[in-house]
Every structure is written in structure tokens, then in C-alpha cells.
Short mmCIF file of C-alpha atoms and ligand atoms in Angstrom, two decimals:
data_model
loop_
_atom_site.label_atom_id
_atom_site.label_comp_id
_atom_site.label_asym_id
_atom_site.label_seq_id
_atom_site.Cartn_x
_atom_site.Cartn_y
_atom_site.Cartn_z
CA UNK A 1 0.00 0.00 0.00
CA UNK A 2 1.09 3.49 -0.75
CA UNK A 3 0.13 5.18 2.55
CA UNK A 4 1.22 8.69 3.45
CA UNK A 5 0.13 8.37 7.03
CA UNK A 6 1.05 5.42 9.18
CA UNK A 7 0.21 6.35 12.78
CA UNK A 8 1.51 2.97 13.89
CA UNK A 9 5.10 4.20 13.35
CA UNK A 10 4.91 6.09 16.61
CA UNK A 11 3.40 3.12 18.42
CA UNK A 12 5.93 0.58 17.24
CA UNK A 13 8.01 0.08 20.39
CA UNK A 14 7.62 0.79 24.09
CA UNK A 15 10.32 3.46 23.82
CA UNK A 16 8.54 5.16 20.91
CA UNK A 17 5.24 5.06 22.80
CA UNK A 18 6.93 6.51 25.86
CA UNK A 19 8.41 9.29 23.73
CA UNK A 20 5.07 10.28 22.23
CA UNK A 21 2.67 9.78 25.18
CA UNK A 22 0.51 12.87 25.63
CA UNK A 23 -0.52 12.32 29.23
CA UNK A 24 0.95 10.88 32.38
CA UNK A 25 -0.10 10.29 35.92
CA UNK A 26 2.50 10.77 38.59
CA UNK A 27 2.62 10.78 42.37
CA UNK A 28 2.57 14.57 42.42
CA UNK A 29 -0.82 14.59 40.70
CA UNK A 30 -2.47 12.50 43.39
CA UNK A 31 -4.20 13.46 46.62
CA UNK A 32 -4.78 10.73 49.20
CA UNK A 33 -7.91 10.73 51.39
CA UNK A 34 -7.87 9.56 55.03
CA UNK A 35 -10.70 8.82 57.46
CA UNK A 36 -9.67 10.03 60.88
CA UNK A 37 -11.44 8.85 64.03
CA UNK A 38 -11.01 9.79 67.68
CA UNK A 39 -8.82 7.84 70.09
CA UNK A 40 -5.36 6.41 69.57
CA UNK A 41 -3.78 3.37 68.00
CA UNK A 42 -6.73 2.82 65.65
CA UNK A 43 -6.22 1.24 62.21
CA UNK A 44 -9.33 -0.62 61.05
CA UNK A 45 -10.13 -1.54 57.49
CA UNK A 46 -13.37 -0.05 56.19
CA UNK A 47 -15.73 -2.83 55.14
CA UNK A 48 -17.06 -1.10 52.04
CA UNK A 49 -13.61 0.04 50.88
CA UNK A 50 -10.99 -2.74 50.86
CA UNK A 51 -7.50 -1.33 51.50
CA UNK A 52 -8.81 1.88 53.11
CA UNK A 53 -8.66 2.35 56.89
CA UNK A 54 -10.15 4.27 59.76
CA UNK A 55 -7.14 5.74 61.56
CA UNK A 56 -6.67 7.82 64.68
CA UNK A 57 -4.54 10.98 64.55
CA UNK A 58 -1.44 9.18 65.86
CA UNK A 59 -1.73 6.27 63.41
CA UNK A 60 -2.32 8.73 60.60
CA UNK A 61 1.23 10.02 61.00
CA UNK A 62 2.60 6.53 60.27
CA UNK A 63 0.29 6.05 57.30
CA UNK A 64 1.33 9.36 55.84
CA UNK A 65 5.01 8.64 56.43
CA UNK A 66 4.66 5.53 54.25
CA UNK A 67 2.78 7.52 51.61
CA UNK A 68 5.38 10.30 51.62
CA UNK A 69 8.05 7.69 50.87
CA UNK A 70 6.07 6.75 47.77
CA UNK A 71 5.92 10.39 46.70
CA UNK A 72 2.38 11.11 47.92
CA UNK A 73 2.71 14.50 49.58
CA UNK A 74 -0.85 15.75 49.62
CA UNK A 75 -3.35 14.34 52.10
CA UNK A 76 -7.07 15.01 52.43
CA UNK A 77 -8.61 14.38 55.81
CA UNK A 78 -12.17 13.55 56.76
CA UNK A 79 -13.02 13.64 60.45
CA UNK A 80 -15.37 11.14 62.03
CA UNK A 81 -16.35 12.28 65.54
CA UNK A 82 -17.67 10.16 68.40
CA UNK A 83 -20.40 12.69 69.07
CA UNK A 84 -22.94 13.78 66.44
CA UNK A 85 -25.75 16.29 66.95
CA UNK A 86 -28.13 18.50 64.96
CA UNK A 87 -25.62 21.29 64.28
CA UNK A 88 -22.42 19.27 64.10
CA UNK A 89 -20.85 20.90 67.14
CA UNK A 90 -17.92 18.46 67.10
CA UNK A 91 -16.91 20.01 63.78
CA UNK A 92 -16.19 23.40 65.32
CA UNK A 93 -15.14 22.42 68.84
CA UNK A 94 -11.69 23.46 69.93
CA UNK A 95 -9.25 20.58 69.49
CA UNK A 96 -11.64 18.64 67.22
CA UNK A 97 -10.57 15.43 65.52
CA UNK A 98 -9.58 17.14 62.27
CA UNK A 99 -7.50 19.77 64.08
CA UNK A 100 -5.59 17.02 65.86
CA UNK A 101 -4.99 15.19 62.61
CA UNK A 102 -3.67 18.32 60.90
CA UNK A 103 -1.41 19.46 63.72
CA UNK A 104 -0.02 15.93 64.09
CA UNK A 105 1.01 15.88 60.43
CA UNK A 106 2.33 19.43 60.42
CA UNK A 107 4.40 18.76 63.54
CA UNK A 108 6.05 15.74 61.91
CA UNK A 109 6.40 16.81 58.30
CA UNK A 110 6.17 20.61 58.27
CA UNK A 111 6.03 22.07 54.78
CA UNK A 112 6.94 18.74 53.16
CA UNK A 113 3.36 17.61 53.58
CA UNK A 114 0.36 19.39 52.11
CA UNK A 115 -2.67 18.98 54.32
CA UNK A 116 -6.19 19.37 52.98
CA UNK A 117 -9.32 19.14 55.11
CA UNK A 118 -12.85 18.37 54.03
CA UNK A 119 -15.18 21.06 55.30
CA UNK A 120 -18.68 19.65 55.63
CA UNK A 121 -21.09 18.89 58.42
CA UNK A 122 -22.54 15.55 57.27
CA UNK A 123 -20.15 13.35 59.27
CA UNK A 124 -20.81 15.53 62.33
CA UNK A 125 -24.61 15.83 62.26
CA UNK A 126 -26.97 13.19 63.63
CA UNK A 127 -29.29 13.63 60.62
CA UNK A 128 -26.39 13.18 58.19
CA UNK A 129 -27.06 16.32 56.14
CA UNK A 130 -24.30 18.68 55.06
CA UNK A 131 -26.09 21.65 56.66
CA UNK A 132 -28.64 22.51 59.32
CA UNK A 133 -32.15 21.14 58.85
CA UNK A 134 -35.46 22.69 59.84
CA UNK A 135 -38.85 21.21 59.01
CA UNK A 136 -37.24 18.95 56.44
CA UNK A 137 -35.46 21.82 54.67
CA UNK A 138 -31.79 22.73 54.60
CA UNK A 139 -31.05 26.17 56.06
CA UNK A 140 -28.42 27.61 53.74
CA UNK A 141 -27.15 30.73 55.49
CA UNK A 142 -26.83 29.45 59.09
CA UNK A 143 -25.10 26.35 57.70
CA UNK A 144 -22.61 28.53 55.84
CA UNK A 145 -21.77 30.33 59.07
CA UNK A 146 -21.02 27.02 60.78
CA UNK A 147 -18.98 25.78 57.82
CA UNK A 148 -16.84 28.91 57.92
CA UNK A 149 -16.18 28.31 61.62
CA UNK A 150 -15.23 24.73 60.83
CA UNK A 151 -12.76 25.92 58.19
CA UNK A 152 -11.32 28.45 60.63
CA UNK A 153 -10.69 25.72 63.20
CA UNK A 154 -8.70 23.78 60.59
CA UNK A 155 -6.74 26.89 59.69
CA UNK A 156 -5.85 27.41 63.34
CA UNK A 157 -4.43 23.87 63.37
CA UNK A 158 -2.22 24.81 60.42
CA UNK A 159 -4.00 23.28 57.44
CA UNK A 160 -2.70 24.29 54.02
CA UNK A 161 -5.94 23.93 52.05
CA UNK A 162 -9.56 23.79 53.20
CA UNK A 163 -12.01 22.05 50.95
CA UNK A 164 -15.72 22.74 51.36
CA UNK A 165 -17.82 19.82 50.05
CA UNK A 166 -21.25 20.87 51.30
CA UNK A 167 -22.58 22.64 48.17
CA UNK A 168 -24.33 25.42 50.11
CA UNK A 169 -24.54 28.72 48.25
CA UNK A 170 -21.99 31.34 49.25
CA UNK A 171 -19.82 29.15 51.43
CA UNK A 172 -16.56 29.81 49.60
CA UNK A 173 -16.94 33.56 50.04
CA UNK A 174 -17.88 33.21 53.71
CA UNK A 175 -14.91 30.95 54.38
CA UNK A 176 -12.50 33.28 52.55
CA UNK A 177 -13.79 36.26 54.53
CA UNK A 178 -13.54 34.58 57.93
CA UNK A 179 -10.07 33.21 57.18
CA UNK A 180 -8.85 36.62 56.05
CA UNK A 181 -10.33 38.38 59.09
CA UNK A 182 -8.29 36.01 61.22
CA UNK A 183 -5.10 36.54 59.25
CA UNK A 184 -5.18 33.20 57.46
CA UNK A 185 -4.75 34.85 54.09
CA UNK A 186 -2.39 32.07 53.00
CA UNK A 187 -4.80 29.21 53.66
CA UNK A 188 -6.01 28.10 50.24
CA UNK A 189 -9.50 26.96 49.26
CA UNK A 190 -10.17 23.95 47.06
CA UNK A 191 -13.88 24.16 46.31
CA UNK A 192 -15.98 21.11 45.53
CA UNK A 193 -17.59 23.21 42.80
CA UNK A 194 -19.39 20.72 40.60
CA UNK A 195 -20.42 18.05 43.05
CA UNK A 196 -23.23 15.86 41.84
CA UNK A 197 -25.95 14.05 43.81
CA UNK A 198 -24.34 10.75 42.89
CA UNK A 199 -24.92 7.09 43.67
CA UNK A 200 -21.14 6.66 43.71
CA UNK A 201 -20.72 7.93 47.28
CA UNK A 202 -22.26 4.84 48.88
CA UNK A 203 -19.10 3.25 50.36
CA UNK A 204 -17.93 6.64 51.70
CA UNK A 205 -21.18 7.23 53.57
CA UNK A 206 -20.74 3.82 55.09
CA UNK A 207 -17.19 4.79 56.14
CA UNK A 208 -18.35 8.06 57.72
CA UNK A 209 -21.70 6.81 58.94
CA UNK A 210 -23.05 9.88 57.15
CA UNK A 211 -25.96 8.59 55.05
CA UNK A 212 -28.55 11.39 55.17
CA UNK A 213 -32.20 11.16 56.11
CA UNK A 214 -33.69 11.54 52.63
CA UNK A 215 -31.28 12.65 49.92
CA UNK A 216 -28.95 15.54 49.08
CA UNK A 217 -30.64 16.66 45.88
CA UNK A 218 -31.56 20.12 47.18
CA UNK A 219 -27.87 21.00 47.43
CA UNK A 220 -25.79 18.59 45.34
CA UNK A 221 -26.12 18.95 41.57
CA UNK A 222 -28.61 17.21 39.34
CA UNK A 223 -26.85 14.51 37.31
CA UNK A 224 -28.63 15.70 34.18
CA UNK A 225 -26.82 19.04 34.15
CA UNK A 226 -23.59 20.19 32.52
CA UNK A 227 -23.88 23.96 32.05
CA UNK A 228 -24.70 24.29 35.73
CA UNK A 229 -21.27 22.83 36.57
CA UNK A 230 -19.64 25.75 34.80
CA UNK A 231 -21.94 28.20 36.58
CA UNK A 232 -21.13 26.74 40.03
CA UNK A 233 -17.43 26.76 39.21
CA UNK A 234 -17.40 30.39 38.13
CA UNK A 235 -19.30 31.42 41.27
CA UNK A 236 -16.75 29.64 43.47
CA UNK A 237 -13.88 31.38 41.69
CA UNK A 238 -15.59 34.76 42.06
CA UNK A 239 -15.93 34.03 45.79
CA UNK A 240 -12.23 33.33 46.11
CA UNK A 241 -11.63 29.64 45.41
CA UNK A 242 -8.01 28.85 44.49
CA UNK A 243 -8.77 25.49 42.90
CA UNK A 244 -11.99 23.87 41.77
CA UNK A 245 -13.22 20.29 41.76
CA UNK A 246 -15.45 18.03 39.74
CA UNK A 247 -16.90 15.06 41.59
CA UNK A 248 -17.31 12.15 40.87
CA UNK A 249 -14.79 11.61 38.09
CA UNK A 250 -15.42 8.67 35.79
CA UNK A 251 -19.05 9.31 34.95
CA UNK A 252 -18.24 13.03 34.65
CA UNK A 253 -15.24 13.17 32.31
CA UNK A 254 -17.23 15.49 30.06
CA UNK A 255 -17.67 17.88 32.98
CA UNK A 256 -13.95 17.77 33.79
CA UNK A 257 -13.16 18.74 30.21
CA UNK A 258 -15.79 21.45 30.16
CA UNK A 259 -14.59 23.01 33.40
CA UNK A 260 -10.94 22.71 32.29
CA UNK A 261 -11.74 24.70 29.16
CA UNK A 262 -13.51 27.46 31.14
CA UNK A 263 -11.07 28.28 33.94
CA UNK A 264 -7.40 29.10 34.45
CA UNK A 265 -6.88 27.67 37.95
CA UNK A 266 -5.96 24.05 38.72
CA UNK A 267 -8.82 21.60 38.20
CA UNK A 268 -9.14 18.66 40.55
CA UNK A 269 -11.38 15.62 40.21
CA UNK A 270 -12.46 13.18 42.88
CA UNK A 271 -12.21 9.52 41.96
CA UNK A 272 -14.82 8.64 44.60
CA UNK A 273 -15.46 5.66 46.85
CA UNK A 274 -17.99 3.98 44.58
CA UNK A 275 -15.63 4.14 41.63
CA UNK A 276 -12.88 2.69 43.80
CA UNK A 277 -14.99 -0.11 45.24
CA UNK A 278 -16.31 -1.12 41.82
CA UNK A 279 -12.75 -1.70 40.61
CA UNK A 280 -11.67 -3.45 43.81
CA UNK A 281 -14.65 -5.80 43.74
CA UNK A 282 -14.31 -6.56 40.04
CA UNK A 283 -10.62 -7.31 40.57
CA UNK A 284 -11.31 -9.49 43.62
CA UNK A 285 -13.81 -11.44 41.52
CA UNK A 286 -11.13 -11.99 38.89
CA UNK A 287 -13.07 -10.07 36.27
CA UNK A 288 -10.51 -7.42 35.39
CA UNK A 289 -6.79 -6.70 35.47
CA UNK A 290 -6.65 -4.26 38.37
CA UNK A 291 -3.27 -2.75 37.54
CA UNK A 292 -4.25 -1.85 33.99
CA UNK A 293 -7.72 -0.72 34.95
CA UNK A 294 -6.52 1.64 37.67
CA UNK A 295 -3.89 3.08 35.35
CA UNK A 296 -6.41 3.54 32.55
CA UNK A 297 -8.94 5.21 34.85
CA UNK A 298 -6.41 7.64 36.34
CA UNK A 299 -5.06 8.50 32.89
CA UNK A 300 -8.59 9.11 31.63
CA UNK A 301 -9.11 11.68 34.39
CA UNK A 302 -5.86 13.39 33.51
CA UNK A 303 -6.60 13.28 29.79
CA UNK A 304 -10.04 14.77 30.40
CA UNK A 305 -8.27 17.78 31.89
CA UNK A 306 -7.74 17.15 35.59
CA UNK A 307 -4.52 18.56 36.93
CA UNK A 308 -4.95 16.67 40.18
CA UNK A 309 -6.85 13.56 41.15
CA UNK A 310 -8.11 12.64 44.59
CA UNK A 311 -7.99 8.85 44.69
CA UNK A 312 -7.90 5.88 47.05
CA UNK A 313 -5.78 3.93 44.55
CA UNK A 314 -2.61 6.02 44.85
CA UNK A 315 -0.68 4.13 47.48
CA UNK A 316 -1.16 0.69 45.93
CA UNK A 317 -0.70 1.97 42.39
CA UNK A 318 2.68 3.49 43.28
CA UNK A 319 3.84 0.71 45.58
CA UNK A 320 3.12 -1.92 42.91
CA UNK A 321 4.37 0.12 39.98
CA UNK A 322 1.00 0.38 38.24
CA UNK A 323 1.67 4.00 37.34
C1 PBG B 401 -19.19 14.97 52.30
C2 PBG B 401 -18.44 14.23 51.27
C3 PBG B 401 -18.83 13.11 50.54
C4 PBG B 401 -17.74 12.73 49.79
C5 PBG B 401 -16.73 13.63 50.04
N1 PBG B 401 -17.18 14.57 50.94
C6 PBG B 401 -20.07 12.33 50.55
C7 PBG B 401 -21.37 12.90 50.24
O1 PBG B 401 -21.50 14.03 49.78
O2 PBG B 401 -22.33 12.18 50.50
C8 PBG B 401 -17.69 11.53 48.90
C9 PBG B 401 -16.34 10.92 48.73
C10 PBG B 401 -16.35 9.54 48.20
O3 PBG B 401 -17.41 8.95 47.88
O4 PBG B 401 -15.25 8.99 48.07
N2 PBG B 401 -19.99 15.98 51.84
ZN1 ZN B 402 -21.42 16.63 53.45
#
């Protein structure tokens, strides 16, 4: 055949493919989530998420040390308190579980570690909603006030980045204002901007015991919408977000691309618990090649336009050379 174009030339050998690869996923692109409980010496595997653990603040330091050795420097913490009530008071209490986790890591690793904290009330409220509830409705503005206080407590503990995941209106601006008033002008905000009311959070809610009464559809986004993701993202940036997030990731690659094309700041996606557990269960059942599937999924998120990926796969993927 007399072909002008033979794209296979550049795919001929591993070295040629390595030379011409457009995308990569590296340790520096990954953010590792942790579920921090009260007490000490705790390290218990989470039933719905094989390979992911509940840890206490002291054990967290050891986990993170191992991760740091693999090149994972950025760590996202979710607090799970012993005490839950209607307003999530454990989330704002002095010396709360998240504050202890942050200060423990900062004491050990200083600026080598980047700490990120989830700012949301759902793991701290007895009704499991991300804000205050009255007569079956979510009260936006009082919830925002509480969320800002929660973020401030994390800042006082030395967190690098606070990450509001509640989806209340105006929370990024309120957090920025309260942080600045208290001289935390250097604490960054990673906003969960386009967070969908997704079925993929199931294993996480199990891990945090945070399944809500009813659903979250009055604050998390409708899965039918794409334009709205751009709208939410622009609002968060106007309110002072430093980075924005799309969540979940795999069923929302179109949204990642769309947001990437609209903004100039770093775009983060969250490869959520349900996506993780699907892969782990399929692999355990011998249905798929886990190494290749994890690599392919993470690359897809990067190719779609994510600068950074929050994922539960990072540690194993790096330790076993999958990426
Ligand atoms: C809390 C929060 C959730 C996740 C991150 N922050 C759950 C939810 O909104 O129900 C999900 C993370 C995951 O599934 O891995 N607002
Ligand atoms: Zn929440």
C-alpha cells in the first residue's frame, strides 16, 4: 500500500510510545484521602472500601510517612467524631478530631506535607445532612456560618488547604472572609464546585456513617446538568476559590473537560469511593486486570483535563508500579 500516514510508526516500540505519550499520571498529581477517628492506635479496614482504613490521629502520621516515601505528599482528611448532633458541634469544637490530625502531620512533616481538610457537616450531624435542617429543609445561610467556623478551626491547626464539600450557596466567600479576618490569608480553598448528587458515594457514607435522612438533591447537583457545573465553578472562583473540583470523576469526564476549558486555575477531580470499590470488587472477583484498569482510569481523568486527582488507589498503584 502506498500510505502517506502510518500512525503505527509512533506506536511501534515501548520506547517510541513513551516518547510520544501525551498524558501521564504521577505521584505529584495524586491526593490521598484519610478517614480520621477519635482515640489512639486505631487502624481498622473499612468494610465497604478494601484497602482503606479508619485511623486515629497518631496512626495517621505513620500512614502518611509511608505515603510520603512513595511520593504522595498531599493528604485530604475527613473527620469522624464520636459525638454527632443537629448542628455538628464536634466540627467546630476546639481541638476537634480534624485539628488534631492536621497538627499531628504538620508537627512531623512541616512544609513537606500538604494537608487538605474536608469542610462539611454531614459526618458531624446526627441527621447526616451537610447543613442545618429545619422542618425537612436545609437552612443555607446558618449552615454557611457554621462551615466557615469549621474551616477556621482547621486553619488554626495549620492546614494548608480547606475544601468545602457541602454545596451550600456562598460558602466559599464566607470561608474566605472569615479566614482573612483572622489573618489566614495564606490558607487556600479547594472548592468542591461541581459536586453531583451521585450514587457513587455509597461506600464513603458507610465509612463516615453519614448517610442522610432523605437525599442531598436540594444542594448537590442534578446529574442531568452540565452547564450548571460551569456556573457553580465560576461562582466559586468569584468568591475566592483557588482550585476547583469536579466530583465524581469517571461518569463526569465530560464535565472535567468542560470546566478545564472554562477556567485558568488548577482543576481537581475526585475519583470517589464507589468508583474505587467497583474496581476493587471486580478485581477481587477476577473479572478485570486491576493494575491496567486503575492506570487507565487515572489516565482518563488526567486526559479529560484534571490537573490533580483525589484517589484511594494512589498508594497501591505506586507501591506496585502500576503507574
Ligand atoms: C461529604 C463528602 C462526601 C464525599 C466527600 N465529601 C459524601 C457525600 O457528599 O455524601 C464523597 C467521597 C467519596 O465517595 O469517596 N460531603
Ligand atoms: Zn457533606
